[in-house]
mmCIF file of C-alpha atoms in Angstrom:
data_model
loop_
_atom_site.group_PDB
_atom_site.id
_atom_site.type_symbol
_atom_site.label_atom_id
_atom_site.label_comp_id
_atom_site.label_asym_id
_atom_site.label_seq_id
_atom_site.Cartn_x
_atom_site.Cartn_y
_atom_site.Cartn_z
ATOM 1 C CA MET U 182 0.000 0.000 0.000
ATOM 2 C CA THR U 183 1.406 3.405 -0.942
ATOM 3 C CA ILE U 184 0.690 6.207 1.481
ATOM 4 C CA ILE U 185 0.636 9.698 -0.023
ATOM 5 C CA SER U 186 1.831 12.398 2.374
ATOM 6 C CA GLU U 187 -0.215 15.529 2.842
ATOM 7 C CA LEU U 188 3.149 17.268 2.504
ATOM 8 C CA SER U 189 4.097 15.567 -0.741
ATOM 9 C CA VAL U 190 5.230 18.877 -2.252
ATOM 10 C CA ALA U 191 7.638 20.963 -0.247
ATOM 11 C CA PRO U 192 6.583 24.589 0.243
ATOM 12 C CA GLU U 193 8.369 27.141 -1.899
ATOM 13 C CA LYS U 194 9.396 29.135 1.145
ATOM 14 C CA PRO U 195 11.038 27.575 4.209
ATOM 15 C CA ILE U 196 8.801 27.246 7.214
ATOM 16 C CA ALA U 197 9.665 30.020 9.567
ATOM 17 C CA GLU U 198 10.396 29.177 13.160
ATOM 18 C CA PRO U 199 7.514 30.232 15.400
ATOM 19 C CA ARG U 200 8.089 33.460 17.251
ATOM 20 C CA LYS U 201 9.297 32.780 20.745
ATOM 21 C CA SER U 202 7.653 34.318 23.740
ATOM 22 C CA ARG U 203 7.589 33.757 27.430
ATOM 23 C CA LYS U 204 4.650 31.398 26.917
ATOM 24 C CA ASN U 205 6.294 29.407 24.123
ATOM 25 C CA ASN U 206 7.014 25.874 25.311
ATOM 26 C CA PRO U 207 8.171 23.661 22.417
ATOM 27 C CA GLU U 208 8.086 20.430 24.419
ATOM 28 C CA LYS U 209 4.561 21.126 25.645
ATOM 29 C CA THR U 210 3.473 21.982 22.107
ATOM 30 C CA ARG U 211 4.954 18.757 20.743
ATOM 31 C CA GLU U 212 3.248 16.746 23.487
ATOM 32 C CA ASN U 213 -0.125 18.374 22.782
ATOM 33 C CA ILE U 214 0.225 17.613 19.079
ATOM 34 C CA LEU U 215 1.151 13.984 19.800
ATOM 35 C CA GLN U 216 -1.788 13.490 22.147
ATOM 36 C CA GLU U 217 -4.281 14.792 19.608
ATOM 37 C CA ALA U 218 -2.568 12.880 16.806
ATOM 38 C CA ILE U 219 -3.157 9.653 18.758
ATOM 39 C CA VAL U 220 -6.884 10.414 18.831
ATOM 40 C CA GLU U 221 -6.979 11.195 15.115
ATOM 41 C CA PHE U 222 -4.987 8.123 14.043
ATOM 42 C CA VAL U 223 -7.039 5.826 16.283
ATOM 43 C CA GLN U 224 -10.328 7.175 14.920
ATOM 44 C CA GLN U 225 -9.390 7.536 11.258
ATOM 45 C CA GLY U 226 -6.403 5.263 10.668
ATOM 46 C CA LEU U 227 -3.251 6.493 8.998
ATOM 47 C CA SER U 228 -4.746 6.956 5.541
ATOM 48 C CA GLY U 229 -7.861 8.759 6.754
ATOM 49 C CA ALA U 230 -6.213 10.956 9.384
ATOM 50 C CA ARG U 231 -6.053 14.676 8.575
ATOM 51 C CA VAL U 232 -3.440 17.064 9.897
ATOM 52 C CA ASP U 233 -6.041 19.842 9.629
ATOM 53 C CA ALA U 234 -8.243 17.983 12.122
ATOM 54 C CA ILE U 235 -5.367 17.653 14.583
ATOM 55 C CA ALA U 236 -4.592 21.361 14.218
ATOM 56 C CA GLU U 237 -8.226 22.275 14.885
ATOM 57 C CA ARG U 238 -8.284 20.268 18.114
ATOM 58 C CA ILE U 239 -5.373 22.161 19.645
ATOM 59 C CA HIS U 240 -6.172 25.525 18.062
ATOM 60 C CA THR U 241 -2.975 25.713 16.072
ATOM 61 C CA SER U 242 -2.082 25.664 12.383
ATOM 62 C CA LYS U 243 -1.236 22.839 10.039
ATOM 63 C CA ARG U 244 1.959 24.756 9.307
ATOM 64 C CA MET U 245 2.944 24.600 12.975
ATOM 65 C CA ILE U 246 2.509 20.815 13.032
ATOM 66 C CA TYR U 247 4.699 20.473 9.954
ATOM 67 C CA TYR U 248 7.284 22.702 11.617
ATOM 68 C CA TYR U 249 7.589 20.242 14.492
ATOM 69 C CA PHE U 250 7.129 16.941 12.628
ATOM 70 C CA GLY U 251 7.751 17.530 8.922
ATOM 71 C CA SER U 252 4.945 15.338 7.561
ATOM 72 C CA LYS U 253 1.910 13.329 8.582
ATOM 73 C CA GLU U 254 3.909 10.118 8.243
ATOM 74 C CA GLN U 255 6.676 11.359 10.549
ATOM 75 C CA LEU U 256 4.057 12.449 13.069
ATOM 76 C CA TYR U 257 2.610 8.925 12.929
ATOM 77 C CA VAL U 258 6.073 7.397 13.492
ATOM 78 C CA GLU U 259 6.550 9.583 16.559
ATOM 79 C CA VAL U 260 3.118 8.562 17.850
ATOM 80 C CA LEU U 261 4.268 4.939 17.597
ATOM 81 C CA GLU U 262 7.495 5.795 19.417
ATOM 82 C CA LYS U 263 5.577 7.560 22.174
ATOM 83 C CA LEU U 264 3.121 4.708 22.751
ATOM 84 C CA TYR U 265 5.783 2.006 22.763
ATOM 85 C CA GLY U 266 7.995 4.234 24.897
ATOM 86 C CA ASP U 267 5.257 4.707 27.484
ATOM 87 C CA ILE U 268 4.833 0.983 28.125
ATOM 88 C CA ARG U 269 8.563 0.261 28.116
ATOM 89 C CA SER U 270 9.433 3.164 30.447
ATOM 90 C CA THR U 271 6.733 2.093 32.897
ATOM 91 C CA GLU U 272 8.029 -1.488 32.814
ATOM 92 C CA ASN U 273 11.429 -0.157 33.816
ATOM 93 C CA ARG U 274 9.873 1.277 36.971
ATOM 94 C CA LEU U 275 8.490 -2.087 38.109
ATOM 95 C CA HIS U 276 11.868 -2.990 39.688
ATOM 96 C CA LEU U 277 11.533 -6.575 38.508
ATOM 97 C CA ALA U 278 15.171 -7.374 39.273
ATOM 98 C CA GLU U 279 14.460 -6.782 42.961
ATOM 99 C CA LEU U 280 11.669 -9.376 43.074
ATOM 100 C CA ALA U 281 11.795 -13.158 43.384
ATOM 101 C CA PRO U 282 11.375 -14.786 39.933
ATOM 102 C CA VAL U 283 7.751 -15.914 40.393
ATOM 103 C CA GLU U 284 6.712 -12.561 41.835
ATOM 104 C CA ALA U 285 8.557 -10.724 39.049
ATOM 105 C CA ILE U 286 6.684 -12.673 36.365
ATOM 106 C CA ARG U 287 3.381 -12.149 38.140
ATOM 107 C CA ARG U 288 3.966 -8.411 38.395
ATOM 108 C CA LEU U 289 4.972 -8.193 34.727
ATOM 109 C CA VAL U 290 1.889 -10.108 33.572
ATOM 110 C CA GLU U 291 -0.438 -8.030 35.742
ATOM 111 C CA PHE U 292 1.145 -4.813 34.508
ATOM 112 C CA THR U 293 0.861 -5.874 30.846
ATOM 113 C CA PHE U 294 -2.759 -6.912 31.346
ATOM 114 C CA ASP U 295 -3.673 -3.638 33.054
ATOM 115 C CA HIS U 296 -1.757 -1.459 30.591
ATOM 116 C CA HIS U 297 -3.484 -2.983 27.581
ATOM 117 C CA ASP U 298 -6.876 -2.838 29.288
ATOM 118 C CA ARG U 299 -6.467 0.840 30.212
ATOM 119 C CA ASN U 300 -4.733 1.975 27.020
ATOM 120 C CA VAL U 301 -7.010 0.868 24.222
ATOM 121 C CA ASP U 302 -5.452 3.487 21.932
ATOM 122 C CA PHE U 303 -2.131 1.660 22.134
ATOM 123 C CA VAL U 304 -3.762 -1.585 21.042
ATOM 124 C CA ARG U 305 -5.626 0.100 18.186
ATOM 125 C CA ILE U 306 -2.528 1.892 16.888
ATOM 126 C CA VAL U 307 -0.597 -1.390 16.900
ATOM 127 C CA CYS U 308 -3.449 -2.974 14.932
ATOM 128 C CA ILE U 309 -3.317 -0.111 12.429
ATOM 129 C CA GLU U 310 0.430 -0.523 12.053
ATOM 130 C CA ASN U 311 -0.034 -4.223 11.367
ATOM 131 C CA ILE U 312 -2.436 -3.314 8.572
ATOM 132 C CA HIS U 313 0.489 -1.379 7.089
ATOM 133 C CA ASN U 314 2.809 -4.392 7.530
ATOM 134 C CA ALA U 315 4.921 -2.542 10.129
ATOM 135 C CA GLU U 316 6.072 -0.138 7.411
ATOM 136 C CA TYR U 317 6.510 2.704 9.879
ATOM 137 C CA VAL U 318 7.962 0.645 12.724
ATOM 138 C CA LYS U 319 10.696 -0.253 10.236
ATOM 139 C CA ARG U 320 11.587 3.423 10.011
ATOM 140 C CA SER U 321 12.217 3.736 13.748
ATOM 141 C CA ASP U 322 15.425 2.446 15.286
ATOM 142 C CA ALA U 323 14.171 3.834 18.599
ATOM 143 C CA ILE U 324 11.233 1.409 18.741
ATOM 144 C CA LYS U 325 13.471 -1.594 18.162
ATOM 145 C CA ALA U 326 15.984 -0.420 20.768
ATOM 146 C CA MET U 327 13.427 0.348 23.477
ATOM 147 C CA ASN U 328 11.662 -2.990 23.016
ATOM 148 C CA ASN U 329 14.895 -4.913 23.539
ATOM 149 C CA THR U 330 14.848 -3.792 27.168
ATOM 150 C CA ILE U 331 11.916 -6.043 28.045
ATOM 151 C CA LEU U 332 13.718 -9.048 26.562
ATOM 152 C CA ASP U 333 16.802 -8.257 28.643
ATOM 153 C CA SER U 334 14.671 -7.956 31.778
ATOM 154 C CA LEU U 335 12.769 -11.167 31.071
ATOM 155 C CA GLY U 336 15.966 -13.033 30.283
ATOM 156 C CA GLU U 337 17.416 -12.079 33.649
ATOM 157 C CA ILE U 338 14.263 -13.227 35.486
ATOM 158 C CA LEU U 339 14.212 -16.539 33.614
ATOM 159 C CA ARG U 340 17.892 -17.178 34.365
ATOM 160 C CA ARG U 341 17.355 -16.544 38.066
ATOM 161 C CA GLY U 342 14.304 -18.788 38.092
ATOM 162 C CA ALA U 343 16.178 -21.592 36.332
ATOM 163 C CA ALA U 344 19.131 -21.277 38.731
ATOM 164 C CA GLU U 345 16.740 -21.662 41.656
ATOM 165 C CA GLY U 346 15.074 -24.695 40.073
ATOM 166 C CA ILE U 347 11.733 -22.887 39.770
ATOM 167 C CA PHE U 348 11.637 -22.385 35.990
ATOM 168 C CA ARG U 349 12.616 -24.689 33.153
ATOM 169 C CA THR U 350 16.002 -24.169 31.580
ATOM 170 C CA GLY U 351 16.358 -23.012 27.992
ATOM 171 C CA LEU U 352 13.340 -20.708 27.980
ATOM 172 C CA ASP U 353 13.522 -18.032 25.282
ATOM 173 C CA PRO U 354 12.626 -14.522 26.577
ATOM 174 C CA LEU U 355 11.071 -13.671 23.211
ATOM 175 C CA ASP U 356 8.751 -16.702 23.435
ATOM 176 C CA VAL U 357 7.662 -15.704 26.926
ATOM 177 C CA HIS U 358 7.128 -12.096 25.871
ATOM 178 C CA LEU U 359 5.006 -13.281 22.938
ATOM 179 C CA LEU U 360 2.952 -15.506 25.233
ATOM 180 C CA ILE U 361 2.222 -12.699 27.701
ATOM 181 C CA SER U 362 1.499 -10.152 24.974
ATOM 182 C CA SER U 363 -0.792 -12.535 23.095
ATOM 183 C CA PHE U 364 -2.993 -13.188 26.106
ATOM 184 C CA CYS U 365 -3.242 -9.525 27.099
ATOM 185 C CA PHE U 366 -3.492 -8.004 23.619
ATOM 186 C CA TYR U 367 -6.146 -10.266 22.120
ATOM 187 C CA ARG U 368 -8.817 -9.645 24.738
ATOM 188 C CA VAL U 369 -8.577 -5.899 24.017
ATOM 189 C CA SER U 370 -8.040 -5.933 20.255
ATOM 190 C CA ASN U 371 -10.945 -8.361 19.745
ATOM 191 C CA ARG U 372 -13.137 -7.408 22.687
ATOM 192 C CA HIS U 373 -16.091 -6.232 20.581
ATOM 193 C CA THR U 374 -16.302 -9.212 18.231
ATOM 194 C CA PHE U 375 -15.465 -11.739 20.959
ATOM 195 C CA SER U 376 -18.026 -10.223 23.336
ATOM 196 C CA GLU U 377 -20.762 -10.242 20.708
ATOM 197 C CA ILE U 378 -20.087 -13.715 19.325
ATOM 198 C CA PHE U 379 -19.905 -15.383 22.735
ATOM 199 C CA GLN U 380 -22.259 -12.989 24.535
ATOM 200 C CA ILE U 381 -19.746 -12.107 27.239
ATOM 201 C CA ASP U 382 -19.010 -8.686 28.715
ATOM 202 C CA LEU U 383 -15.206 -8.607 28.653
ATOM 203 C CA PRO U 384 -14.959 -5.160 30.309
ATOM 204 C CA ASP U 385 -16.962 -6.434 33.310
ATOM 205 C CA GLU U 386 -14.740 -6.117 36.393
ATOM 206 C CA SER U 387 -15.375 -9.632 37.721
ATOM 207 C CA ILE U 388 -14.621 -11.184 34.327
ATOM 208 C CA LYS U 389 -11.576 -8.973 33.922
ATOM 209 C CA GLN U 390 -10.121 -10.031 37.282
ATOM 210 C CA ARG U 391 -10.763 -13.693 36.499
ATOM 211 C CA HIS U 392 -8.931 -13.406 33.187
ATOM 212 C CA ARG U 393 -6.081 -11.486 34.814
ATOM 213 C CA GLU U 394 -5.492 -14.278 37.305
ATOM 214 C CA MET U 395 -5.977 -16.973 34.673
ATOM 215 C CA ILE U 396 -3.289 -15.421 32.474
ATOM 216 C CA CYS U 397 -0.851 -15.167 35.392
ATOM 217 C CA GLU U 398 -1.345 -18.802 36.294
ATOM 218 C CA SER U 399 -1.104 -19.943 32.669
ATOM 219 C CA VAL U 400 2.209 -18.185 32.126
ATOM 220 C CA LEU U 401 3.653 -19.465 35.392
ATOM 221 C CA ARG U 402 2.615 -23.037 34.554
ATOM 222 C CA TYR U 403 4.392 -22.716 31.208
ATOM 223 C CA LEU U 404 7.572 -21.617 32.966
ATOM 224 C CA GLN U 405 7.574 -24.217 35.724
ATOM 225 C CA ALA U 406 10.427 -26.699 35.911
#
């Protein structure tokens, strides 16, 4: 699929840097643009998203957005980097290395479950990117680098668990990461169709807590020596 940028033709005149004032906060402006871009991309997809609509939401100009991000496609890449960065940075604050192996896995699974459940936009954006065959993830070295951290963390937990005789030896951190992500991602990405087909209310708190515990126990059983 070929995506045509809204900025396919460069302007004849260079985009002037916005006038600075005491109220000018570039980082805050960038963050506001990214937050509204998430909403637009989730609602309209990459192809249907309009930079004009994002500009209207934050009462700025399309020109200003291009000043900060260059093109709609680059804005989308930075949305991906932000969403992946949010989950990875929060994982780093779980202090998994300080926990016993079983407790570390349990905390990681519970965090992943809760993050996906509370951040539906993240799940939807990942689904959109899969529609585009990860074309824009391929453009970001940052996404690949930041996602390696979870494999390093998992690998360390699995090694400790194997050394203590709790987990099986030879477990691949990538396999375990895939297992956890699959359980937690699917129930959010497919919640509407799954709920309708099987007449179950997945967002119901009692069902949610049952699934949360079920996923924890399933992953731990897979890891057991």
